[in-house]
Amino acid sequence: MGTTFSPVIKMERPGTGISPTITPLPGSSLLAVHEVLSSALEDIARDHPELVVLNADTAKSCGVDKFFRAHPEHAVQMGVAEQNMVLVSAGLWTAGRIPVVTTFAAFACLRVCEQVRTSIAYPGANVKILASHAGISPGEDGVTHQCIEDLGIMRTIPNMVVVAPADAPSAVALLRQAVEHTGPVYLRYARPKTPVLYADGAPLKLGKAEILRVGTDIAFIACGPLVATALRAAEVLEQDGLSCCVVDVHTIKPLDAETICKVASLAGAVVTAEDHNIIGGLGSAVAETLAEHCPVPMGRVGVRDTFAESGRYELLLDKYGMSVERLCDTARAVFRRKR
Amino acid sequence: MTSTVFPARTALHEKHDAGLIDSLRRRALEIRIHVVKMVHTARSGHYGGSMSIADLLAVLYFHEMSIDPANPQWQGRDRLVLSKGHAAPALYAALALRGFFPVERLATLRRIDSILQGHPDMRKTPGVDYTTGSLGHGLGVAVGMALGSKLNRQGFRVYAIVGDGEMQEGSIWEAAMAAPRFGLDNLTVIVDYNGLQVEGRVDEIMPIEPIVSKWAAFGWEVREIDGHSVPEILEALDWAKQLRGKPGLIVAHTIKGKGVSFMENQVNWHKGSLDDATFPRALEELEAQFTLGR
């Protein structure tokens, strides 16, 4: 995902009342969440000694291997037994720990769905589910290891906070806030390197969408690695004379309806973008909110209710409809529907 | 095989005094009477599996566990996870009798706005240590509790009651593999082996035998007892506390519906309902056991 874009000048569009909340980096450097996760957990454990990280034989792939080696007192290896990992995390919570469960999204959401709903979310266990390999990002591993269903499933579970950070620095910031939030959190991240949009220590807030770019014709509302794609698409469209908002909705639930409605009202047209099935995820959440509060023409970019296949992530994103070009095409089509 | 199978049954009565045994038997009867009243009042709930664990709960809550009804969230308390959560009526009766909440509340079982849900809810019922009811979950949670006790050096013990039919769940075996791995000698698991599940006999639907050698092979110390014998329950719980480096599994042979003649060993009394004729009969039978002994 070698997409780049020039920094946006932080300024309020005249008369809009909206300005970028954070100015994104150029997106020219690439970083994967798993590369920074161990040190992030180390920092968090320093402030929260009750942290305990569980893993199901995927420590290296998830990026917690260094943490496991350095802090065995904060780490429990559960073997290839995800159901038990989730249940054990529930028990650890009752002993006053803050468990962080780590494995691939396909297992963290689908294999253990009922354990998560009934034994984590229902009692409100203070357990954090850290799901790697989200969306079609596991690429070459294919459909068995991809997961385009998790946002939809997790956000229908009461008590669950659902997070899909755009890049590694925001994943680190939001993970800390997830640990400091009392109650269950599901946080998903992509396996490969993706463009870095946020500086370390950027002031993101769980539950608060970030406006990265302001525009008056179209609003891109995105999450995960598709935020960078949306910023690139905004650049392209700007050259065509279409002015675009880009919003990073890293917290899918609770959804920042206020910011979403604000940019939707300003732009009058919305395109959502996510590495997820277009059914049930961010696009659905935004559609529900807009339909209730401020209906505008809208399009959804994501996997179009199909299973993908093996292949390089960038190529899969193109083939399965999540390229810059597809975002631009969708935006133009939605723009034409504006009255 | 290192497991103790068919323990010697000598001198049980010498070890625990007769007064204690008698009082625990009476508690078990009180639990059964409340189960019958509660489930009949609710017109909904599980008789069979509640009646089969009454003696186990009486010993656990009135003798074995270190708990404080005035402080149900006390971090240092022993915990019990009722993995077979459908036996909630028996658990609620034990908790109420032990003083966690007023006995009068038992009449609200399964009613709207009640603290007593159809299956145990730790957020609603004082004394319930974990929310259960989905079979296969509780044992893993108990493993996590016992692991937490070890990691935090808190020293509390964890008890789990697992159904025999529940053992057909795959997650039970994930937990069975994990507990010995972590050397959880602070975990005692009791199997309520009444031989019946919702739709019939366990050994016909999906056999779990040979249960003793299976669990021993997974790294557990195992022993079998009569799950309705208070002295045997007392002795087995003592045995489990002596274990070092390994968790203990107590296979408690029980009778589903124990205490009411027409419910005993009847698969249709997994749930079932009493009517105006059978309800007083059930109560009479149970009350008679206070004086007749068993």
XYZ file of C-alpha atoms in Angstrom:
633
model
C 0.000 0.000 0.000
C 2.513 2.562 -1.135
C -0.009 5.343 -1.466
C 1.095 8.838 -0.561
C -0.603 12.163 -0.334
C 0.509 15.616 0.576
C -0.264 17.051 3.988
C -3.472 19.003 4.220
C -3.222 22.526 5.473
C -5.156 22.662 8.714
C -7.732 25.309 8.057
C -11.416 25.766 8.418
C -13.337 25.813 5.186
C -14.959 29.224 5.076
C -18.476 29.078 6.343
C -18.477 25.350 7.182
C -17.755 25.462 10.872
C -15.674 22.328 10.418
C -11.932 22.012 10.519
C -9.631 19.025 10.586
C -9.228 17.658 14.103
C -5.858 16.119 13.310
C -3.604 16.741 10.328
C -2.469 13.417 8.900
C 1.117 12.609 7.968
C 1.902 12.144 4.261
C 1.362 8.397 4.486
C 4.659 7.703 2.770
C 6.111 5.572 5.545
C 4.706 2.131 6.178
C 4.353 0.272 9.448
C 2.438 -2.768 10.666
C 0.694 -2.879 14.035
C 2.427 -6.128 14.924
C 5.792 -4.370 14.640
C 4.967 -1.996 17.483
C 2.559 -4.046 19.581
C 4.991 -5.635 22.016
C 6.528 -2.330 23.014
C 3.069 -0.764 23.258
C 1.929 -3.509 25.621
C 5.109 -3.081 27.613
C 4.308 0.606 28.104
C 0.733 -0.158 29.076
C 1.769 -2.913 31.511
C 4.110 -0.467 33.225
C 1.128 1.726 34.105
C -1.334 -1.146 34.526
C 0.412 -4.047 36.252
C -2.847 -6.003 36.267
C -2.527 -6.430 32.482
C -2.217 -10.040 31.339
C -1.870 -10.975 27.674
C -3.188 -14.304 26.418
C -2.357 -15.875 23.103
C -3.294 -19.008 21.156
C -0.057 -20.060 19.445
C 0.015 -16.950 17.256
C 2.248 -14.702 19.364
C 4.717 -13.912 16.595
C 2.113 -13.265 13.887
C 0.090 -11.075 16.223
C 3.191 -9.196 17.340
C 3.154 -10.089 21.031
C 6.120 -12.509 20.955
C 8.652 -10.010 22.260
C 6.262 -9.067 25.053
C 5.821 -12.742 25.942
C 9.572 -13.251 26.165
C 10.240 -10.082 28.129
C 7.274 -10.251 30.516
C 6.319 -13.851 31.247
C 4.623 -12.619 34.423
C 2.128 -10.762 32.222
C 1.739 -13.467 29.576
C -0.181 -16.724 29.283
C 0.208 -19.037 26.304
C -3.006 -21.037 25.872
C -2.109 -23.213 22.886
C -4.384 -23.632 19.888
C -7.527 -23.426 22.003
C -9.266 -20.116 21.421
C -12.500 -20.994 23.193
C -10.625 -21.803 26.358
C -8.443 -18.722 25.966
C -11.509 -16.488 26.025
C -13.058 -18.338 28.972
C -9.815 -18.270 30.944
C -9.593 -14.531 30.310
C -13.035 -14.204 31.889
C -11.808 -16.037 34.979
C -8.675 -13.893 35.154
C -10.862 -10.797 35.100
C -12.653 -11.970 38.250
C -9.256 -12.163 39.945
C -8.732 -8.475 39.230
C -6.674 -8.768 36.071
C -7.155 -6.897 32.790
C -6.847 -9.663 30.200
C -5.907 -8.906 26.596
C -6.767 -11.827 24.349
C -4.739 -12.013 21.137
C -5.256 -14.092 18.026
C -6.454 -13.677 14.438
C -9.777 -11.920 13.844
C -11.245 -15.009 12.173
C -10.830 -16.898 15.438
C -11.227 -14.010 17.875
C -14.604 -13.196 16.368
C -15.932 -16.305 14.694
C -14.484 -19.309 16.518
C -15.238 -17.852 19.928
C -18.258 -15.756 19.068
C -20.553 -17.371 21.594
C -17.967 -17.392 24.366
C -17.435 -13.683 23.718
C -21.125 -12.870 23.709
C -22.211 -14.968 26.658
C -19.197 -15.132 28.947
C -17.487 -11.800 28.176
C -20.024 -9.248 26.939
C -23.042 -10.402 28.963
C -21.313 -10.181 32.354
C -19.413 -7.125 31.088
C -16.022 -8.722 31.659
C -13.169 -6.245 31.443
C -11.507 -8.236 28.667
C -9.881 -6.754 25.570
C -9.938 -8.782 22.372
C -7.063 -7.828 20.134
C -7.739 -9.257 16.688
C -4.943 -9.380 14.146
C -5.250 -10.346 10.454
C -8.515 -8.415 10.068
C -10.383 -8.047 6.774
C -8.703 -9.575 3.753
C -5.325 -8.393 5.057
C -3.951 -11.910 5.631
C -3.804 -11.930 1.816
C -1.873 -15.002 0.729
C -3.277 -17.172 3.552
C -6.663 -16.946 1.905
C -10.253 -16.973 3.084
C -9.768 -19.264 6.102
C -7.564 -16.647 7.731
C -9.349 -13.548 6.473
C -12.249 -12.031 8.374
C -14.733 -9.672 6.753
C -17.527 -10.371 9.237
C -16.165 -9.246 12.597
C -17.279 -5.615 12.738
C -20.823 -6.613 11.892
C -20.931 -9.409 14.416
C -19.177 -7.613 17.245
C -21.222 -4.455 16.977
C -24.476 -6.353 17.435
C -23.271 -7.621 20.817
C -24.418 -5.411 23.705
C -21.696 -3.921 25.961
C -19.053 -4.385 23.259
C -16.875 -1.497 22.113
C -15.604 -2.063 18.566
C -12.443 -0.419 17.257
C -10.664 -0.527 13.881
C -7.630 1.799 13.951
C -6.279 3.221 10.696
C -2.579 2.661 11.347
C 0.008 1.515 13.870
C 0.364 4.703 15.955
C -3.406 5.079 16.313
C -3.694 1.385 17.185
C -1.210 1.939 20.002
C -3.071 5.001 21.285
C -6.471 3.315 21.083
C -5.226 0.089 22.638
C -4.140 2.010 25.709
C -7.544 3.669 25.917
C -9.206 0.292 25.411
C -7.295 -1.064 28.397
C -8.253 1.982 30.453
C -11.909 1.674 29.452
C -13.859 -0.550 31.831
C -15.631 -3.269 29.885
C -15.142 -5.478 26.854
C -13.455 -4.084 23.744
C -12.857 -5.672 20.353
C -9.960 -4.063 18.469
C -9.030 -5.325 14.991
C -5.963 -4.551 12.932
C -4.467 -5.536 9.604
C -1.517 -7.871 9.299
C 0.598 -6.053 6.628
C 2.392 -2.752 6.782
C 0.055 0.138 6.034
C 0.604 3.894 5.597
C 1.328 5.810 8.772
C -1.151 8.666 9.161
C -0.719 9.654 12.780
C 2.325 10.859 14.680
C 3.182 8.940 17.823
C 1.150 10.352 20.653
C -1.492 11.887 18.384
C -4.438 12.893 20.568
C -7.007 10.364 19.358
C -9.919 9.545 21.594
C -11.792 6.284 21.763
C -15.332 6.966 20.529
C -14.420 10.216 18.767
C -14.018 10.276 14.992
C -11.133 12.275 13.550
C -11.712 14.702 10.704
C -8.524 14.456 8.662
C -9.561 16.595 5.752
C -12.387 19.007 5.141
C -14.310 19.316 1.894
C -17.751 20.370 0.736
C -18.691 17.942 -2.048
C -18.158 14.446 -0.674
C -17.389 12.977 2.737
C -15.347 9.793 2.929
C -16.045 7.976 6.167
C -13.523 5.197 6.604
C -11.838 2.913 9.097
C -8.713 0.773 9.189
C -6.252 0.891 6.279
C -8.989 2.300 4.022
C -8.586 5.690 5.736
C -5.291 6.109 3.875
C -6.976 5.019 0.656
C -9.702 7.602 1.214
C -7.132 10.350 1.716
C -5.503 9.362 -1.583
C -8.878 9.299 -3.328
C -9.630 12.761 -1.945
C -6.427 14.046 -3.555
C -7.381 12.586 -6.915
C -10.914 13.968 -6.744
C -9.643 17.378 -5.672
C -7.766 17.520 -8.978
C -11.110 16.904 -10.690
C -12.591 19.792 -8.765
C -14.431 17.764 -6.123
C -13.699 18.832 -2.590
C -13.675 15.962 -0.093
C -13.914 15.412 3.649
C -12.101 12.407 5.079
C -13.099 11.095 8.490
C -11.382 8.307 10.391
C -14.095 6.480 12.321
C -11.755 4.230 14.280
C -14.468 3.495 16.832
C -17.308 1.697 15.095
C -19.193 1.364 18.359
C -20.108 3.569 20.061
C -20.355 5.464 16.791
C -19.544 9.179 16.785
C -22.883 10.094 15.227
C -22.373 13.787 15.885
C -19.227 14.075 13.763
C -20.658 11.815 11.077
C -23.812 13.891 10.774
C -21.802 17.087 10.806
C -19.634 16.108 7.823
C -22.562 14.462 6.045
C -24.577 17.665 6.327
C -21.657 19.733 5.133
C -20.775 17.559 2.141
C -24.281 16.336 1.367
C -22.931 12.997 0.112
C -21.143 10.170 1.887
C -18.952 7.272 0.836
C -17.918 4.737 3.450
C -14.804 2.628 3.034
C -13.676 -0.393 5.024
C -11.875 -3.687 4.637
C -14.977 -5.634 5.621
C -18.130 -6.982 4.063
C -20.321 -4.043 3.012
C -23.020 -5.801 5.053
C -22.896 -5.105 8.753
C -19.730 -3.079 9.192
C -18.894 0.622 9.207
C -20.985 1.290 6.092
C -24.036 -0.224 7.704
C -23.449 1.633 10.961
C -23.113 4.942 9.118
C -26.164 4.210 6.940
C -28.251 3.533 10.043
C -27.159 6.797 11.599
C -27.660 8.894 8.476
C -31.033 7.347 7.716
C -32.231 8.294 11.188
C -30.653 11.714 11.545
C -29.588 13.285 8.258
C -30.239 11.255 5.115
C -27.913 12.074 2.220
C -26.924 10.112 -0.901
C -24.495 7.442 0.130
C -22.297 4.688 -1.254
C -20.477 1.859 0.498
C -17.036 0.590 -0.432
C -15.939 -2.755 0.945
C -16.007 -6.437 0.097
C -19.245 -6.929 -1.787
C -20.614 -9.896 0.133
C -18.256 -12.422 -1.362
C -15.343 -14.509 -0.167
C -12.013 -13.252 -1.444
C -9.033 -15.501 -2.220
C -5.284 -15.815 -1.747
C -3.070 -13.063 -3.086
C -1.087 -9.983 -2.182
C -3.127 -7.591 -0.048
C -2.773 -4.629 -2.449
C -3.889 -6.760 -5.370
C -6.803 -8.171 -3.405
C -7.896 -4.671 -2.419
C -7.981 -3.774 -6.118
C -9.774 -6.914 -7.201
C -12.347 -6.836 -4.419
C -13.283 -3.197 -4.890
C -11.311 -1.246 -2.323
C -8.853 0.593 -4.583
C -8.362 4.351 -4.827
C -10.045 4.199 -8.222
C -13.091 2.419 -6.812
C -13.401 4.981 -4.044
C -13.193 7.770 -6.638
C -15.762 6.122 -8.928
C -18.137 5.561 -6.034
C -17.701 9.148 -4.887
C -18.417 10.540 -8.374
C -21.536 8.391 -8.688
C -22.807 9.464 -5.282
C -21.994 13.086 -6.038
C -24.180 12.931 -9.156
C -27.090 11.846 -6.964
C -26.856 15.040 -4.917
C -29.720 17.399 -5.605
C -2.563 -44.718 36.479
C -2.074 -42.622 39.554
C -5.741 -41.856 40.077
C -7.588 -43.128 43.049
C -10.591 -45.044 41.861
C -13.201 -46.342 44.265
C -11.654 -44.872 47.406
C -11.555 -46.829 50.570
C -14.682 -45.941 52.493
C -13.464 -46.617 55.967
C -13.721 -44.333 58.921
C -15.543 -41.605 57.034
C -17.797 -40.955 59.973
C -14.893 -40.764 62.342
C -13.253 -37.970 60.405
C -16.262 -35.635 60.283
C -18.539 -35.521 63.265
C -22.046 -36.808 63.069
C -23.562 -33.445 63.935
C -21.959 -31.787 60.918
C -23.014 -34.562 58.596
C -26.575 -34.430 59.860
C -26.784 -30.645 59.523
C -25.440 -30.764 55.952
C -27.955 -33.452 55.045
C -30.716 -31.233 56.352
C -29.348 -28.324 54.298
C -29.437 -30.494 51.183
C -33.068 -31.341 51.908
C -33.909 -27.675 52.402
C -32.272 -26.913 49.042
C -34.393 -29.614 47.378
C -37.588 -28.342 48.959
C -36.838 -24.836 47.756
C -36.050 -26.141 44.260
C -39.440 -27.830 44.068
C -41.226 -24.729 45.350
C -39.312 -22.315 43.122
C -39.600 -24.217 39.880
C -43.252 -24.998 40.553
C -43.986 -21.337 41.306
C -42.117 -20.218 38.202
C -43.808 -22.952 36.152
C -40.447 -23.070 34.409
C -36.982 -24.387 35.170
C -34.977 -27.550 35.656
C -35.851 -29.996 38.428
C -33.708 -33.029 37.619
C -30.242 -31.528 37.484
C -30.979 -29.211 40.410
C -32.003 -32.065 42.673
C -28.920 -34.095 41.784
C -26.444 -31.449 43.013
C -28.207 -30.467 46.258
C -25.883 -32.487 48.497
C -22.799 -31.160 46.721
C -23.957 -27.556 47.129
C -24.892 -28.085 50.783
C -21.387 -29.294 51.599
C -19.707 -26.600 49.498
C -21.691 -23.617 50.784
C -22.235 -24.702 54.392
C -18.871 -26.237 55.119
C -16.204 -26.243 52.462
C -15.953 -22.786 50.937
C -14.435 -19.766 52.573
C -17.060 -17.118 51.815
C -18.725 -14.130 53.430
C -22.417 -13.612 52.585
C -22.167 -10.025 53.863
C -19.363 -9.350 51.396
C -20.047 -11.370 48.262
C -17.342 -9.532 46.286
C -14.583 -10.226 48.828
C -11.512 -10.812 46.628
C -10.069 -13.515 48.856
C -13.184 -15.708 48.843
C -13.364 -19.185 47.380
C -15.353 -19.327 44.140
C -17.863 -21.742 42.692
C -18.694 -21.824 39.001
C -21.872 -23.722 38.253
C -20.838 -24.746 34.765
C -24.112 -26.643 34.391
C -25.964 -23.365 34.864
C -29.410 -24.860 34.311
C -29.203 -26.146 37.889
C -29.558 -22.501 38.953
C -32.553 -23.173 41.258
C -30.374 -25.311 43.507
C -27.636 -22.679 43.507
C -30.122 -19.903 44.343
C -31.573 -21.958 47.175
C -28.113 -22.614 48.607
C -27.154 -18.924 48.351
C -30.382 -17.741 49.966
C -30.128 -20.260 52.788
C -26.507 -19.232 53.306
C -27.618 -15.607 53.667
C -26.583 -13.958 50.412
C -30.128 -12.689 49.874
C -33.534 -13.181 51.523
C -35.125 -16.591 51.060
C -38.378 -14.842 50.049
C -36.683 -13.762 46.812
C -36.624 -17.391 45.671
C -40.291 -17.066 44.749
C -39.331 -14.575 42.017
C -37.305 -17.100 39.992
C -37.525 -16.389 36.240
C -39.978 -13.515 36.729
C -39.476 -10.150 35.101
C -37.418 -7.729 37.254
C -36.151 -10.592 39.421
C -32.567 -10.939 40.624
C -32.955 -14.636 39.805
C -32.530 -15.208 36.074
C -33.310 -18.502 34.376
C -29.591 -19.188 34.405
C -27.087 -17.647 36.851
C -26.205 -13.989 36.323
C -23.310 -12.705 38.429
C -24.432 -9.107 37.886
C -27.891 -9.723 39.328
C -27.538 -12.327 42.055
C -25.313 -11.813 45.107
C -23.078 -14.836 45.590
C -23.087 -16.016 41.985
C -19.399 -16.095 41.076
C -19.840 -16.312 37.322
C -22.565 -16.031 34.754
C -23.250 -19.478 33.296
C -25.880 -21.407 31.407
C -24.209 -21.940 28.085
C -22.763 -25.411 28.522
C -19.029 -25.807 28.200
C -18.131 -22.300 29.358
C -17.909 -22.555 33.123
C -14.987 -24.916 33.389
C -12.727 -22.647 31.313
C -13.784 -19.675 33.430
C -12.968 -21.665 36.582
C -9.534 -22.473 35.131
C -9.005 -18.732 34.593
C -10.068 -17.958 38.165
C -7.715 -20.576 39.597
C -4.921 -19.306 37.358
C -5.637 -15.760 38.547
C -5.461 -16.903 42.165
C -2.040 -18.389 41.436
C -0.734 -15.428 39.398
C -1.844 -12.950 42.051
C -0.821 -15.240 44.935
C -4.287 -14.717 46.377
C -4.644 -18.259 47.627
C -8.360 -18.730 47.068
C -9.744 -22.046 45.842
C -12.058 -22.528 42.890
C -14.782 -25.143 42.564
C -16.650 -25.997 39.389
C -19.641 -28.263 38.933
C -19.813 -29.741 35.457
C -22.642 -31.820 34.035
C -21.995 -35.209 32.527
C -23.834 -34.296 29.334
C -21.910 -31.027 29.317
C -18.735 -33.050 28.902
C -19.730 -33.538 25.272
C -18.752 -29.904 24.664
C -15.316 -29.518 23.061
C -14.403 -26.505 25.180
C -14.535 -28.725 28.281
C -11.584 -30.656 26.911
C -9.645 -27.501 26.089
C -10.033 -26.515 29.728
C -9.245 -30.068 30.848
C -5.942 -29.809 28.970
C -5.087 -26.379 30.386
C -5.648 -26.884 34.129
C -2.888 -29.497 34.610
C -0.600 -27.450 32.356
C -0.817 -24.615 34.863
C -0.593 -26.928 37.873
C -3.924 -25.733 39.239
C -4.093 -27.672 42.494
C -6.394 -24.930 43.781
C -9.104 -26.100 41.381
C -11.577 -28.828 42.293
C -14.006 -29.914 39.608
C -17.038 -32.017 40.416
C -18.879 -33.936 37.742
C -22.562 -34.343 38.451
C -22.750 -37.794 36.919
C -26.477 -38.473 36.857
C -26.319 -40.270 33.520
C -29.108 -38.336 31.825
C -29.213 -35.348 29.515
C -32.059 -33.433 27.889
C -33.007 -36.029 25.338
C -32.001 -39.273 26.952
C -29.169 -41.307 28.414
C -25.663 -39.864 28.163
C -24.226 -43.274 27.306
C -26.615 -43.602 24.384
C -26.552 -40.060 23.011
C -22.769 -39.550 23.106
C -20.874 -41.647 25.620
C -18.339 -39.911 27.864
C -16.834 -43.076 29.304
C -14.221 -44.047 30.328
C -14.421 -40.836 32.287
C -11.892 -41.664 35.008
C -9.098 -42.749 32.713
C -9.816 -39.939 30.253
C -9.361 -37.228 32.866
C -6.395 -39.033 34.395
C -4.816 -39.136 30.938
C -5.324 -35.382 30.693
C -3.303 -34.996 33.899
C -5.958 -34.815 36.590
C -6.190 -36.672 39.865
C -9.557 -38.387 39.809
C -11.754 -40.119 42.317
C -15.301 -41.379 42.285
C -17.842 -40.921 45.038
C -21.519 -41.259 45.771
C -22.625 -37.679 45.136
C -25.455 -38.000 47.640
C -23.258 -39.183 50.510
C -22.313 -36.204 52.636
C -19.403 -38.048 54.294
C -18.012 -39.050 50.899
C -18.358 -35.501 49.553
C -16.596 -34.118 52.638
C -13.816 -36.616 52.330
C -13.334 -36.097 48.575
C -13.119 -32.323 48.987
C -10.476 -32.857 51.681
C -8.622 -35.201 49.350
C -8.655 -32.599 46.569
C -7.189 -29.965 48.879
C -4.228 -32.218 49.612
C -3.232 -32.449 45.942
C -0.072 -30.649 44.895
C 0.643 -29.501 41.357
C -2.448 -31.103 39.834
C -6.146 -30.288 39.729
C -8.629 -32.725 41.207
C -11.715 -34.164 39.542
C -14.428 -35.693 41.679
C -16.798 -37.905 39.734
C -19.954 -37.678 41.804
C -22.375 -40.458 40.942
C -25.789 -38.936 41.392
C -29.436 -39.540 40.676
C -31.228 -37.037 38.512
C -34.301 -35.798 40.372
C -32.910 -37.178 43.654
C -35.329 -36.990 46.573
C -38.649 -37.150 44.745
C -39.471 -40.750 43.838
C -41.294 -40.056 40.613
C -38.588 -37.708 39.351
C -35.620 -39.939 40.070
C -33.799 -41.188 36.989
C -36.604 -39.932 34.736
C -35.338 -38.092 31.704
C -38.604 -36.171 31.344
C -37.898 -34.488 34.701
C -34.868 -32.669 33.262
C -37.440 -29.931 33.042
C -41.052 -31.002 33.506
C -43.845 -29.508 35.579
C -45.718 -30.429 38.710
C -49.485 -30.124 39.007
C -51.832 -29.654 41.954
C -51.653 -33.354 42.765
C -47.934 -33.980 42.302
C -46.621 -30.778 43.899
C -47.771 -31.634 47.453
C -46.628 -35.204 46.947
C -43.129 -34.047 46.051
C -42.973 -31.798 49.107
C -44.312 -34.507 51.396
C -41.721 -36.952 50.200
C -38.915 -34.475 50.804
C -40.168 -33.358 54.214
C -40.504 -36.955 55.320
C -36.777 -37.360 54.754
C -35.993 -34.967 57.595
C -37.245 -37.524 60.072
C -36.742 -40.808 58.252
C -33.091 -40.224 57.465
C -31.962 -41.580 54.151
